[in-house]
Amino acid sequence: MRGGAQSHLMRCTDGKDPDIYCVVKFQNNPQHSRVLVNELLGNRIAGRMGLPVPRVEIVRVDADLIRWTPALCIEMPRSSTPCCPGLQFGSAHPGDPRRMTLHDFLPDEQLREVENITDFAGMLVFDKWLCNTNGRQTLFFRKSENGGGYRASGTNRDTSTPGSGTPGSSSSRATENAMEYERYSTVMIDQGFCFNAGEWNYPDAPLRGLYARNRVYEGVNGMEAFDPWIRRAKNISARALQEFVKEVPPEWYCDDFDALHRLVEQLLRRVGRLEELILDAKRSSRQPFPNWR
């Protein structure tokens, strides 16, 4: 897969479903083993806030699979090394990658019509709170391209009706038209640079956390656009965060629990600064919220 962590798309199983496709980041990725912690905690927190993030799992990759799969390696400038076996971080693909098309860019008109575009405001609250020092990464997809797992709005996907799939038939044309006008959804991916990646600190800056295109913030008329997300962040208790921490394999943070504990303590203190951090972004030279009154 693209990206500095050199993650791999892998087919996984939970013992019941043999076809769970996950983007897997390994402990010995070039960025830092702590980015796996950031991914797990970040996705758990974002999910608790009701934001559109992928299902995430801890994935066990056996040494034999790595030994017999030359592609499972980390490429360095002058050498490569096998991915390490053991527990890794897995982010579930939004659908069957053999059938689904993902986009990391949409033209302006389609971007405006993304059905959950208001979630970009909520994701900015998240990114400011967790100090994501990378640009906000998103993917766009149509739910009907999920190999049949979703149903396109206004279409009939039951192909048992005689003639329903016949090219040129009225039902076929209706399905094609519905697919053409179906709106995209977005999923927010890659929380590895929350907490400033492997540094585990909070170097705030006005532009950090903002999505690259202001169009996603056209619905922001004032601080009230962020208030629901800020309230959700403030409602996440210390106990809930500690439950998330318990999920993290100690080898991901080299058994330095004190450092992880300090990280969470600072996060709890930061929640009171969210309005301030949003206002700092508003006042920046970029002017990301064109309709803020």
Coordinates of C-alpha atoms in Angstrom, one line a residue:
M1 CA 0.0 0.0 0.0
R2 CA 1.0 3.6 -0.4
G3 CA 2.3 5.6 2.6
G4 CA 5.3 5.9 4.8
A5 CA 4.2 3.0 7.1
Q6 CA 4.5 0.6 4.2
S7 CA 1.3 -1.2 5.2
H8 CA 0.0 -4.3 3.4
L9 CA -3.4 -5.3 2.2
M10 CA -4.1 -8.8 3.7
R11 CA -6.9 -11.2 3.8
C12 CA -7.7 -12.1 7.4
T13 CA -10.1 -14.2 9.3
D14 CA -11.7 -13.9 12.7
G15 CA -12.5 -17.7 12.8
K16 CA -15.9 -17.1 11.3
D17 CA -15.5 -14.9 8.3
P18 CA -12.6 -15.9 6.1
D19 CA -12.7 -12.8 3.9
I20 CA -11.9 -9.8 6.1
Y21 CA -9.6 -7.6 4.2
C22 CA -7.4 -5.4 6.4
V23 CA -4.7 -2.8 5.7
V24 CA -2.0 -4.0 8.1
K25 CA 0.7 -1.9 9.7
F26 CA 3.6 -3.8 11.2
Q27 CA 5.5 -3.1 14.4
N28 CA 8.8 -2.6 12.5
N29 CA 7.3 -0.1 10.0
P30 CA 9.6 2.8 9.1
Q31 CA 7.7 5.4 11.0
H32 CA 7.6 4.0 14.6
S33 CA 6.0 1.2 16.5
R34 CA 4.0 3.7 18.4
V35 CA 2.0 4.6 15.3
L36 CA 0.2 1.3 15.9
V37 CA -0.8 2.5 19.3
N38 CA -2.0 5.8 17.8
E39 CA -4.0 4.0 15.2
L40 CA -5.8 1.8 17.7
L41 CA -6.5 4.6 20.2
G42 CA -7.4 7.1 17.6
N43 CA -9.9 4.9 15.8
R44 CA -11.5 3.8 19.1
I45 CA -11.9 7.5 20.2
A46 CA -13.2 8.6 16.8
G47 CA -15.6 5.7 16.8
R48 CA -16.9 6.7 20.2
M49 CA -17.4 10.2 18.8
G50 CA -19.5 8.8 16.1
L51 CA -17.1 9.6 13.3
P52 CA -16.8 7.5 10.1
V53 CA -13.7 5.5 10.7
P54 CA -13.0 1.9 9.6
R55 CA -13.4 -1.2 11.8
V56 CA -10.0 -1.9 13.4
E57 CA -8.6 -5.1 14.7
I58 CA -5.4 -6.5 16.2
V59 CA -4.1 -8.9 13.6
R60 CA -1.7 -11.8 14.3
V61 CA 0.7 -12.5 11.5
D62 CA 2.6 -15.8 11.8
A63 CA 6.3 -16.1 11.1
D64 CA 5.7 -18.9 8.6
L65 CA 3.5 -16.6 6.4
I66 CA 6.2 -13.9 6.4
R67 CA 8.9 -16.5 5.7
W68 CA 7.1 -17.8 2.6
T69 CA 5.9 -14.4 1.4
P70 CA 8.8 -12.3 0.1
A71 CA 6.5 -9.2 -0.5
L72 CA 6.0 -9.0 3.3
C73 CA 9.0 -6.8 3.9
I74 CA 10.0 -3.3 4.8
E75 CA 11.9 -1.5 2.1
M76 CA 14.7 0.8 3.3
P77 CA 16.9 3.0 1.0
R78 CA 19.7 0.5 0.7
S79 CA 18.1 -2.7 2.1
S80 CA 15.0 -4.5 3.0
T81 CA 14.0 -6.5 6.1
P82 CA 11.1 -8.9 6.6
C83 CA 8.1 -7.7 8.4
C84 CA 8.2 -8.8 12.0
P85 CA 5.7 -11.5 13.1
G86 CA 3.3 -11.2 16.0
L87 CA 0.5 -8.7 16.7
Q88 CA 0.0 -6.0 14.2
F89 CA -2.6 -3.2 13.6
G90 CA -5.3 -3.9 11.0
S91 CA -7.7 -1.4 9.5
A92 CA -10.6 -3.0 7.7
H93 CA -11.1 -2.2 4.0
P94 CA -14.5 -0.5 3.5
G95 CA -15.6 -3.3 1.2
D96 CA -14.3 -6.1 -1.0
P97 CA -11.2 -4.6 -2.7
R98 CA -11.7 -6.9 -5.7
R99 CA -15.0 -5.1 -6.5
M100 CA -14.8 -1.7 -4.8
T101 CA -13.3 1.5 -6.1
L102 CA -11.8 3.9 -3.6
H103 CA -10.9 7.5 -4.4
D104 CA -8.7 9.9 -2.4
F105 CA -9.9 12.8 -4.6
L106 CA -13.3 14.0 -5.9
P107 CA -14.1 16.9 -8.2
D108 CA -15.6 19.9 -6.5
E109 CA -19.2 19.2 -7.4
Q110 CA -19.1 15.6 -6.2
L111 CA -17.2 16.7 -3.1
R112 CA -20.0 19.1 -2.1
E113 CA -22.5 16.3 -2.4
V114 CA -20.7 13.7 -0.2
E115 CA -23.5 12.4 2.0
N116 CA -21.7 12.7 5.3
I117 CA -19.7 15.9 4.5
T118 CA -20.6 17.4 7.9
D119 CA -18.4 14.7 9.5
F120 CA -15.3 16.7 8.3
A121 CA -16.1 19.3 11.0
G122 CA -16.3 16.5 13.6
M123 CA -13.0 15.0 12.3
L124 CA -11.3 18.4 12.7
V125 CA -12.4 18.4 16.4
F126 CA -10.8 15.0 16.7
D127 CA -7.6 15.9 14.9
K128 CA -7.2 19.0 17.0
W129 CA -7.8 17.1 20.2
L130 CA -5.3 14.3 19.4
C131 CA -2.9 16.7 17.6
N132 CA -2.8 14.9 14.3
T133 CA 0.4 16.3 12.7
N134 CA -0.3 14.8 9.3
G135 CA -2.9 16.1 6.8
R136 CA -6.3 14.6 7.2
Q137 CA -6.5 11.4 5.1
T138 CA -9.9 10.3 3.7
L139 CA -11.3 7.9 1.2
F140 CA -14.4 8.2 -0.9
F141 CA -16.6 5.4 -2.1
R142 CA -20.1 4.5 -3.3
K143 CA -21.8 2.0 -0.9
S144 CA -23.3 0.0 -3.8
E145 CA -19.8 -0.9 -4.9
N146 CA -19.3 -3.0 -1.8
G147 CA -19.9 -6.3 -3.6
G148 CA -23.6 -6.2 -2.7
G149 CA -23.1 -5.4 1.0
Y150 CA -24.9 -2.1 0.6
R151 CA -27.9 -1.2 -1.4
A152 CA -27.9 1.8 -3.8
S153 CA -30.6 4.3 -3.0
G154 CA -33.7 3.8 -5.1
T155 CA -32.5 0.7 -6.9
N156 CA -33.7 -2.9 -6.9
R157 CA -30.7 -5.2 -6.7
D158 CA -32.8 -8.4 -6.8
T159 CA -31.6 -10.1 -10.0
S160 CA -34.0 -13.0 -9.6
T161 CA -36.7 -11.1 -11.6
P162 CA -36.6 -12.3 -15.2
G163 CA -35.1 -9.7 -17.5
S164 CA -34.0 -7.5 -14.6
G165 CA -30.3 -7.6 -15.7
T166 CA -30.9 -7.5 -19.4
P167 CA -29.0 -4.7 -21.0
G168 CA -31.4 -2.1 -22.3
S169 CA -34.3 -3.1 -20.1
S170 CA -36.1 -0.5 -18.1
S171 CA -34.9 -1.9 -14.7
S172 CA -31.3 -2.1 -16.0
R173 CA -31.5 1.6 -17.1
A174 CA -33.0 2.6 -13.8
T175 CA -30.1 0.8 -11.9
E176 CA -27.5 2.5 -14.1
N177 CA -29.1 5.9 -13.6
A178 CA -29.3 5.4 -9.8
M179 CA -25.6 4.3 -9.7
E180 CA -24.6 7.4 -11.8
Y181 CA -26.3 9.8 -9.4
E182 CA -25.5 8.0 -6.1
R183 CA -23.6 10.2 -3.7
Y184 CA -20.3 9.2 -2.3
S185 CA -19.6 8.6 1.3
T186 CA -16.3 9.2 3.1
V187 CA -14.3 7.2 5.6
M188 CA -11.6 8.8 7.7
I189 CA -8.4 6.8 7.6
D190 CA -4.8 6.9 9.0
Q191 CA -4.6 8.1 12.6
G192 CA -1.0 7.1 12.9
F193 CA 0.3 10.7 13.3
C194 CA -2.0 11.5 16.1
F195 CA 0.0 12.5 19.2
N196 CA 2.8 13.6 16.8
A197 CA 3.5 10.0 15.6
G198 CA 6.3 8.5 17.7
E199 CA 7.0 11.6 19.7
W200 CA 3.9 11.4 21.8
N201 CA 3.5 15.1 22.4
Y202 CA 1.1 17.8 21.3
P203 CA 2.9 20.5 19.2
D204 CA -0.2 22.5 18.2
A205 CA -0.3 24.6 15.1
P206 CA -3.3 26.4 13.5
L207 CA -3.3 24.5 10.2
R208 CA -2.8 21.0 11.6
G209 CA -5.7 18.7 11.2
L210 CA -7.4 20.7 8.5
Y211 CA -8.5 18.8 5.3
A212 CA -6.6 20.1 2.2
R213 CA -9.7 21.6 0.6
N214 CA -11.9 24.3 2.2
R215 CA -15.0 23.1 0.3
V216 CA -15.7 20.5 2.9
Y217 CA -16.2 23.2 5.5
E218 CA -18.6 25.3 3.5
G219 CA -21.4 24.3 5.9
V220 CA -19.6 25.8 8.9
N221 CA -21.3 29.0 9.9
G222 CA -19.8 29.4 13.3
M223 CA -18.6 27.5 16.4
E224 CA -22.0 25.8 16.6
A225 CA -21.1 23.6 13.7
F226 CA -18.4 22.0 16.0
D227 CA -20.4 22.0 19.3
P228 CA -21.9 18.5 18.9
W229 CA -18.5 17.0 18.3
I230 CA -16.9 19.0 21.2
R231 CA -19.6 17.7 23.5
R232 CA -19.0 14.2 22.5
A233 CA -15.3 14.5 23.1
K234 CA -15.9 16.0 26.5
N235 CA -18.2 13.1 27.3
I236 CA -15.5 10.5 26.8
S237 CA -14.4 9.6 30.3
A238 CA -11.0 8.7 31.7
R239 CA -12.4 5.2 32.3
A240 CA -13.4 4.8 28.7
L241 CA -9.9 5.8 27.6
Q242 CA -8.3 3.4 30.0
E243 CA -10.4 0.6 28.5
F244 CA -9.1 1.5 25.1
V245 CA -5.5 1.5 26.5
K246 CA -6.0 -2.0 27.8
E247 CA -6.5 -3.3 24.3
V248 CA -3.0 -2.1 23.2
P249 CA -0.3 -4.9 23.0
P250 CA 2.6 -3.8 25.3
E251 CA 5.1 -4.6 22.5
W252 CA 3.7 -1.7 20.5
Y253 CA 5.0 0.8 23.1
C254 CA 8.0 -1.2 24.3
D255 CA 6.3 -1.9 27.6
D256 CA 6.7 1.8 28.5
F257 CA 3.3 2.1 30.2
D258 CA 4.4 5.3 32.1
A259 CA 4.7 7.1 28.7
L260 CA 1.3 5.8 27.6
H261 CA -0.3 6.9 30.9
R262 CA 1.2 10.4 30.5
L263 CA -0.1 10.6 27.0
V264 CA -3.7 9.9 28.1
E265 CA -3.5 12.2 31.1
Q266 CA -2.5 15.1 28.7
L267 CA -5.3 14.2 26.3
L268 CA -7.9 14.5 29.1
R269 CA -6.6 17.9 30.0
R270 CA -6.6 19.1 26.4
V271 CA -10.3 18.5 25.9
G272 CA -11.0 21.9 27.5
R273 CA -9.0 23.7 24.8
L274 CA -10.9 22.5 21.8
E275 CA -12.8 25.7 21.1
E276 CA -9.5 27.6 21.3
L277 CA -7.8 25.3 18.9
I278 CA -10.7 25.6 16.4
L279 CA -10.6 29.4 16.7
D280 CA -6.8 29.4 16.0
A281 CA -7.5 27.5 12.7
K282 CA -10.3 30.0 11.8
R283 CA -7.9 33.0 12.3
S284 CA -5.1 31.5 10.2
S285 CA -4.1 33.0 6.9
R286 CA -5.7 30.1 5.1
Q287 CA -9.2 31.1 6.2
P288 CA -10.6 27.5 6.1
F289 CA -14.2 28.3 6.9
P290 CA -15.5 30.5 4.0
N291 CA -19.0 31.0 5.4
W292 CA -18.2 31.6 9.1
R293 CA -20.1 34.7 10.2

